[in-house]
Short mmCIF file of C-alpha atoms and ligand atoms in Angstrom, two decimals:
data_model
loop_
_atom_site.label_atom_id
_atom_site.label_comp_id
_atom_site.label_asym_id
_atom_site.label_seq_id
_atom_site.Cartn_x
_atom_site.Cartn_y
_atom_site.Cartn_z
CA MET I 3 135.15 74.17 89.45
CA LYS I 4 131.50 73.94 88.64
CA LYS I 5 128.91 74.89 91.06
CA ILE I 6 126.02 72.65 90.89
CA LEU I 7 122.67 74.16 91.94
CA PHE I 8 120.27 71.53 93.28
CA LEU I 9 116.70 72.60 93.41
CA PHE I 10 115.12 71.19 96.57
CA ILE I 11 111.47 70.73 96.31
CA VAL I 12 109.82 68.29 98.61
CA SER I 13 106.13 67.57 99.04
CA LEU I 14 104.97 65.89 102.21
CA ILE I 15 101.99 64.38 103.23
CA LEU I 16 100.94 64.61 106.95
CA HIS I 17 99.06 61.79 108.33
CA SER I 18 97.17 62.71 111.40
CA CYS I 19 96.37 59.74 113.62
CA ASN I 20 93.69 61.31 115.58
CA ASP I 21 90.97 61.72 113.08
CA GLY I 22 92.25 60.19 109.97
CA ASP I 23 92.26 63.51 108.10
CA ILE I 24 95.10 63.73 105.56
CA ILE I 25 96.74 67.20 105.60
CA VAL I 26 98.82 67.95 102.53
CA THR I 27 101.48 70.41 102.84
CA THR I 28 104.50 71.32 100.86
CA PHE I 29 107.78 72.75 102.21
CA ASN I 30 110.27 74.16 99.92
CA PHE I 31 113.93 74.65 100.36
CA ASP I 32 114.59 75.90 96.87
CA ASP I 33 117.94 77.74 96.75
CA ALA I 34 118.59 76.94 100.46
CA GLU I 35 122.19 76.13 100.55
CA LEU I 36 123.18 72.93 102.46
CA LYS I 37 125.89 73.81 105.01
CA SER I 38 127.86 72.06 107.60
CA CYS I 39 129.81 72.48 110.76
CA GLY I 40 131.47 70.37 113.36
CA ASN I 41 133.91 67.58 112.79
CA VAL I 42 134.64 63.86 113.57
CA GLY I 43 132.43 62.85 116.53
CA ASN I 44 129.90 65.76 115.92
CA TYR I 45 128.93 66.63 112.33
CA VAL I 46 126.05 69.07 111.60
CA PHE I 47 124.43 69.44 108.27
CA TYR I 48 121.57 71.86 107.90
CA LYS I 49 119.67 74.01 105.41
CA VAL I 50 117.43 76.96 106.30
CA ASN I 51 114.46 78.42 104.43
CA PRO I 52 114.11 81.85 105.97
CA GLU I 53 110.86 82.69 104.16
CA ALA I 54 108.94 79.77 105.78
CA LEU I 55 110.99 79.97 108.87
CA GLU I 56 112.00 76.25 108.71
CA SER I 57 115.08 74.10 108.84
CA LEU I 58 116.09 70.60 108.04
CA SER I 59 119.06 69.44 109.94
CA LEU I 60 121.14 66.13 110.18
CA LYS I 61 123.37 65.45 113.34
CA LEU I 62 125.75 62.54 113.02
CA GLY I 63 127.85 61.62 116.05
CA VAL I 64 130.04 59.37 114.17
CA THR I 65 133.84 58.87 114.58
CA ASP I 66 134.49 58.19 110.88
CA SER I 67 136.33 60.74 108.92
CA ILE I 68 133.37 60.78 106.40
CA TYR I 69 135.15 62.28 103.37
CA LYS I 70 138.29 60.10 103.48
CA THR I 71 137.51 57.96 100.46
CA ALA I 72 135.60 58.69 97.22
CA GLU I 73 132.78 56.32 98.00
CA THR I 74 129.01 56.17 99.22
CA LYS I 75 128.62 55.57 102.93
CA SER I 76 125.37 55.11 104.79
CA TYR I 77 124.84 55.98 108.49
CA ILE I 78 121.83 54.56 110.39
CA LEU I 79 119.66 57.23 112.15
CA ASN I 80 119.25 56.14 115.59
CA GLY I 81 117.63 59.04 117.36
CA THR I 82 120.39 59.56 119.87
CA THR I 83 123.72 60.14 118.12
CA ASN I 84 122.39 60.30 114.57
CA PHE I 85 119.13 62.01 113.81
CA VAL I 86 117.22 64.58 111.65
CA ASN I 87 115.06 67.48 112.58
CA TYR I 88 112.50 69.23 110.52
CA ARG I 89 111.57 72.49 112.62
CA THR I 90 109.67 75.66 112.31
CA TYR I 91 110.52 78.75 114.38
CA ASP I 92 108.78 81.99 115.39
CA GLY I 93 111.57 84.13 114.01
CA ILE I 94 114.46 84.23 111.70
CA LEU I 95 117.55 81.98 112.56
CA GLY I 96 120.82 83.72 113.14
CA THR I 97 123.65 82.51 110.91
CA THR I 98 125.35 80.69 114.03
CA TYR I 99 122.15 79.13 115.16
CA PHE I 100 123.24 75.38 114.31
CA CYS I 101 126.99 75.83 114.95
CA SER I 102 127.32 77.74 118.21
CA SER I 103 128.56 75.62 121.21
CA ILE I 104 125.85 77.15 123.40
CA PRO I 105 122.48 76.55 122.11
CA PRO I 106 120.63 80.05 121.08
CA THR I 107 117.69 80.98 123.33
CA SER I 108 115.75 82.55 120.38
CA PRO I 109 113.97 82.04 118.09
CA ASN I 110 111.71 79.52 119.73
CA VAL I 111 110.97 76.30 118.04
CA THR I 112 107.26 76.07 117.06
CA VAL I 113 107.11 72.74 115.48
CA ASP I 114 109.86 69.91 115.89
CA TYR I 115 109.84 66.64 113.87
CA LEU I 116 112.64 63.99 114.79
CA ALA I 117 113.60 61.26 112.53
CA ALA I 118 114.88 58.33 114.59
CA SER I 119 114.95 55.83 111.83
CA GLY I 120 116.22 55.58 108.25
CA THR I 121 119.64 56.30 106.83
CA ALA I 122 121.68 59.19 105.67
CA GLU I 123 123.72 58.41 102.59
CA PHE I 124 126.77 60.26 101.88
CA ALA I 125 128.33 60.27 98.37
CA THR I 126 131.67 61.58 98.32
CA THR I 127 133.41 62.64 95.11
CA PHE I 128 137.00 63.55 94.53
CA VAL I 129 138.39 66.20 91.97
CA TYR I 130 142.23 66.07 91.56
CA ASP I 131 144.59 68.72 90.67
CA ASP I 132 148.35 68.16 90.06
CA ASN I 133 148.73 71.48 88.50
CA ASP I 134 150.85 70.01 85.66
CA GLY I 135 149.28 72.14 82.79
CA VAL I 136 147.34 69.20 81.38
CA PRO I 137 143.66 69.63 81.84
CA GLU I 138 142.21 66.79 84.00
CA GLU I 139 139.91 65.78 81.02
CA LYS I 140 143.01 65.58 78.77
CA GLU I 141 145.13 63.59 81.01
CA PHE I 142 145.75 59.86 79.90
CA ASN I 143 143.44 57.77 81.72
CA GLY I 144 146.03 55.41 83.42
CA ASP I 145 149.38 55.38 84.91
CA THR I 146 151.99 55.99 82.32
CA ASP I 147 154.98 55.57 84.42
CA GLY I 148 153.53 52.84 86.69
CA ASP I 149 154.46 54.86 89.79
CA GLY I 150 151.15 54.06 91.49
CA LEU I 151 149.96 57.62 90.89
CA PRO I 152 147.37 57.85 87.99
CA ASN I 153 148.14 60.64 85.50
CA ILE I 154 145.12 62.82 86.64
CA TYR I 155 147.22 63.52 89.90
CA ASP I 156 150.64 62.80 88.82
CA LEU I 157 152.80 66.01 88.27
CA ASP I 158 155.50 63.93 86.42
CA ASP I 159 153.49 61.59 84.11
CA ASP I 160 156.32 59.79 82.42
CA GLY I 161 158.32 59.59 85.63
CA ASP I 162 161.46 60.93 84.36
CA ASN I 163 162.09 63.52 87.07
CA VAL I 164 161.18 66.45 84.81
CA PRO I 165 157.83 67.63 85.78
CA THR I 166 155.02 67.50 83.12
CA ALA I 167 154.76 71.34 83.36
CA ARG I 168 158.28 71.68 82.00
CA GLU I 169 157.83 69.26 79.24
CA LEU I 170 154.91 70.89 77.43
CA ASP I 171 154.81 73.98 75.16
CA THR I 172 156.73 76.07 77.58
CA GLU I 173 158.26 78.34 75.08
CA ASN I 174 154.58 79.06 73.54
CA ALA I 175 156.10 78.06 70.12
CA ASP I 176 152.63 77.91 68.54
CA GLY I 177 151.65 81.32 70.12
CA ASP I 178 148.29 80.26 71.57
CA ASN I 179 149.45 80.77 75.22
CA ASP I 180 148.27 77.23 75.94
CA PRO I 181 151.09 74.97 76.88
CA PHE I 182 149.11 71.84 76.52
CA THR I 183 148.44 72.34 72.69
CA ASN I 184 151.38 71.24 70.63
CA PRO I 185 153.50 69.93 73.57
CA LYS I 186 157.12 69.45 72.91
CA ASP I 187 158.41 66.31 71.16
CA THR I 188 162.17 66.77 71.13
CA ASP I 189 163.19 63.50 69.33
CA GLY I 190 160.26 63.63 66.99
CA ASP I 191 159.20 60.12 67.77
CA GLY I 192 155.49 61.11 68.04
CA ILE I 193 155.36 60.69 71.78
CA PRO I 194 155.34 64.20 73.48
CA ASP I 195 158.10 64.87 75.90
CA TYR I 196 155.80 64.66 78.76
CA LEU I 197 154.84 61.05 78.08
CA ASP I 198 158.40 60.09 76.87
CA ALA I 199 160.88 58.67 79.36
CA ASP I 200 163.68 59.09 76.86
CA ASP I 201 163.17 62.46 75.44
CA ASP I 202 166.18 62.52 72.93
CA ASN I 203 166.06 58.98 72.03
CA ASP I 204 169.57 58.15 72.95
CA ASN I 205 168.48 55.02 74.81
CA VAL I 206 169.34 56.57 78.12
CA LEU I 207 166.44 57.34 80.29
CA THR I 208 165.99 61.06 80.88
CA ARG I 209 165.68 60.23 84.51
CA ASP I 210 169.37 58.82 84.32
CA GLU I 211 170.63 61.89 82.39
CA ASP I 212 171.07 63.45 85.80
CA LYS I 213 175.03 64.09 86.28
CA ASP I 214 174.66 65.64 89.68
CA MET I 215 172.00 63.08 90.66
CA ASP I 216 169.87 65.73 92.42
CA LEU I 217 166.67 64.20 90.84
CA ASP I 218 166.61 67.16 88.40
CA PRO I 219 167.78 66.44 84.86
CA THR I 220 167.13 69.87 83.75
CA ASN I 221 170.38 71.29 85.32
CA ASP I 222 172.82 68.85 83.78
CA VAL I 223 174.26 70.63 80.82
CA SER I 224 177.45 69.38 79.04
CA ASP I 225 177.05 71.63 75.81
CA THR I 226 175.28 74.89 76.44
CA SER I 227 174.62 75.42 72.81
CA VAL I 228 172.47 72.28 72.69
CA GLY I 229 170.79 72.47 76.23
CA PRO I 230 170.40 69.90 78.99
CA ASP I 231 172.01 66.41 78.24
CA TYR I 232 168.52 64.67 78.53
CA LEU I 233 167.56 66.77 75.38
CA ASN I 234 170.95 66.21 73.77
CA PRO I 235 171.43 62.88 71.84
CA ALA I 236 175.06 63.42 71.46
CA VAL I 237 175.49 63.03 75.29
CA SER I 238 174.35 59.59 76.55
CA GLU I 239 176.06 58.97 79.82
CA THR I 240 174.13 57.31 82.36
CA TYR I 241 173.80 57.76 86.17
CA GLU I 242 171.82 55.33 88.37
CA ILE I 243 169.04 57.30 89.70
CA THR I 244 167.02 55.28 92.26
CA GLN I 245 164.31 57.78 93.47
CA TYR I 246 161.54 59.88 91.92
CA ARG I 247 161.29 63.50 93.04
CA VAL I 248 158.67 64.53 95.72
CA HIS I 249 155.17 64.72 94.11
CA THR I 250 152.38 67.10 95.39
CA TYR I 251 148.79 67.44 94.41
CA LYS I 252 145.49 68.56 95.81
CA ILE I 253 142.11 66.77 96.36
CA PHE I 254 138.87 68.72 96.26
CA LYS I 255 136.16 66.70 97.91
CA SER I 256 132.48 67.30 97.48
CA VAL I 257 129.60 65.28 99.18
CA LYS I 258 125.97 64.70 98.20
CA ILE I 259 123.68 63.90 101.18
CA THR I 260 120.48 61.91 100.68
CA LEU I 261 118.16 60.69 103.34
CA LYS I 262 116.48 57.37 102.79
CA ASN I 263 113.34 56.09 104.45
CA VAL I 264 113.20 58.62 107.08
CA VAL I 265 110.00 58.82 109.34
CA LEU I 266 109.90 62.31 110.89
CA ILE I 267 107.76 62.13 114.11
CA ASN I 268 106.05 64.92 116.13
CA GLY I 269 103.89 63.47 118.71
CA GLU I 270 101.28 61.41 116.88
CA GLU I 271 102.10 62.96 113.55
CA GLU I 272 104.40 61.23 111.00
CA ILE I 273 106.08 62.34 107.82
CA THR I 274 107.41 59.52 105.82
CA GLN I 275 110.03 60.18 102.97
CA GLU I 276 111.45 57.35 100.85
CA THR I 277 114.10 59.55 99.45
CA LEU I 278 114.96 63.24 100.66
CA THR I 279 117.76 65.13 99.05
CA MET I 280 119.42 67.34 101.33
CA GLY I 281 121.89 68.64 98.78
CA THR I 282 125.57 68.89 97.90
CA ILE I 283 128.46 70.63 99.44
CA GLU I 284 131.27 71.47 97.04
CA ASN I 285 134.69 71.59 98.47
CA VAL I 286 133.59 70.29 101.86
CA GLU I 287 137.19 69.29 102.37
CA THR I 288 140.48 70.07 100.41
CA LYS I 289 143.64 67.93 101.01
CA ASP I 290 147.13 68.66 100.08
CA LYS I 291 149.13 65.47 99.41
CA THR I 292 152.88 65.07 99.35
CA ILE I 293 154.29 61.83 98.34
CA ARG I 294 157.49 60.25 96.92
CA PRO I 295 156.29 57.29 94.84
CA GLU I 296 158.44 54.21 94.95
CA LEU I 297 160.75 53.60 91.99
CA1 CA O 19 152.13 58.02 87.24
CA1 CA O 20 149.40 64.60 85.41
CA1 CA O 21 159.90 63.16 79.38
CA1 CA O 22 167.83 60.29 76.77
#
């Protein structure tokens, strides 16, 4: 999967309430990787710029499973359970500074801004992998067999109980070592086998040419000189199959975090940011799914 590098450059304007002076400063989290730890009830997101001995961190005491769905969620910063800190230190932060259960005693915090208002926006995106040999961008954008699993994460796209991976160019007939190019089309009807529910065009669904009814049509062979019955138009016995095989797929989840309308406060000093991009965490969560779709 692609790694996306987000450059993180933020210019801040500090307003000093005491004398009306405006101090302009820049802090720079270029190349600082957004990291996270914790879990439901106590999420921590942080990035550290070791050169300037500074950090930007977000604590979220929410009970949501943040990455459950591919959508954008907003959490209100309230200063107690949900808040942002911008801090500087008198020394380099250890790698476990933000994630240890006992707060580290060093380095010391030298400047501490707290944001108790604004929102933290979480944009979660999913990448699916059904490991079926069809590249995600080449999958049909829909649900060929209507089993509720879109082709991008359906390992049996035509629902014939023969996995897509076994219906491509499995013999490497074209010699290019890519099973997706020139996929098999046994009956020559112009529909490749992996999208064809009746692969031999004998008017019996491949799924029903399953004599031992074990949800695997590939092991039912009446004539060994031809091959499995579902690829042999001379054999057209039908068995009433009422189930799909079990399907598995993976979801790789990534999240982009953006702070909106945050007001960082340190005593009488305020830093206001309309939009502050914290960054993206690739593969923040990976899920293995197992499901038997309804036939
Ligand atoms: Ca499907
Ligand atoms: Ca698929
Ligand atoms: Ca098929
Ligand atoms: Ca057939």
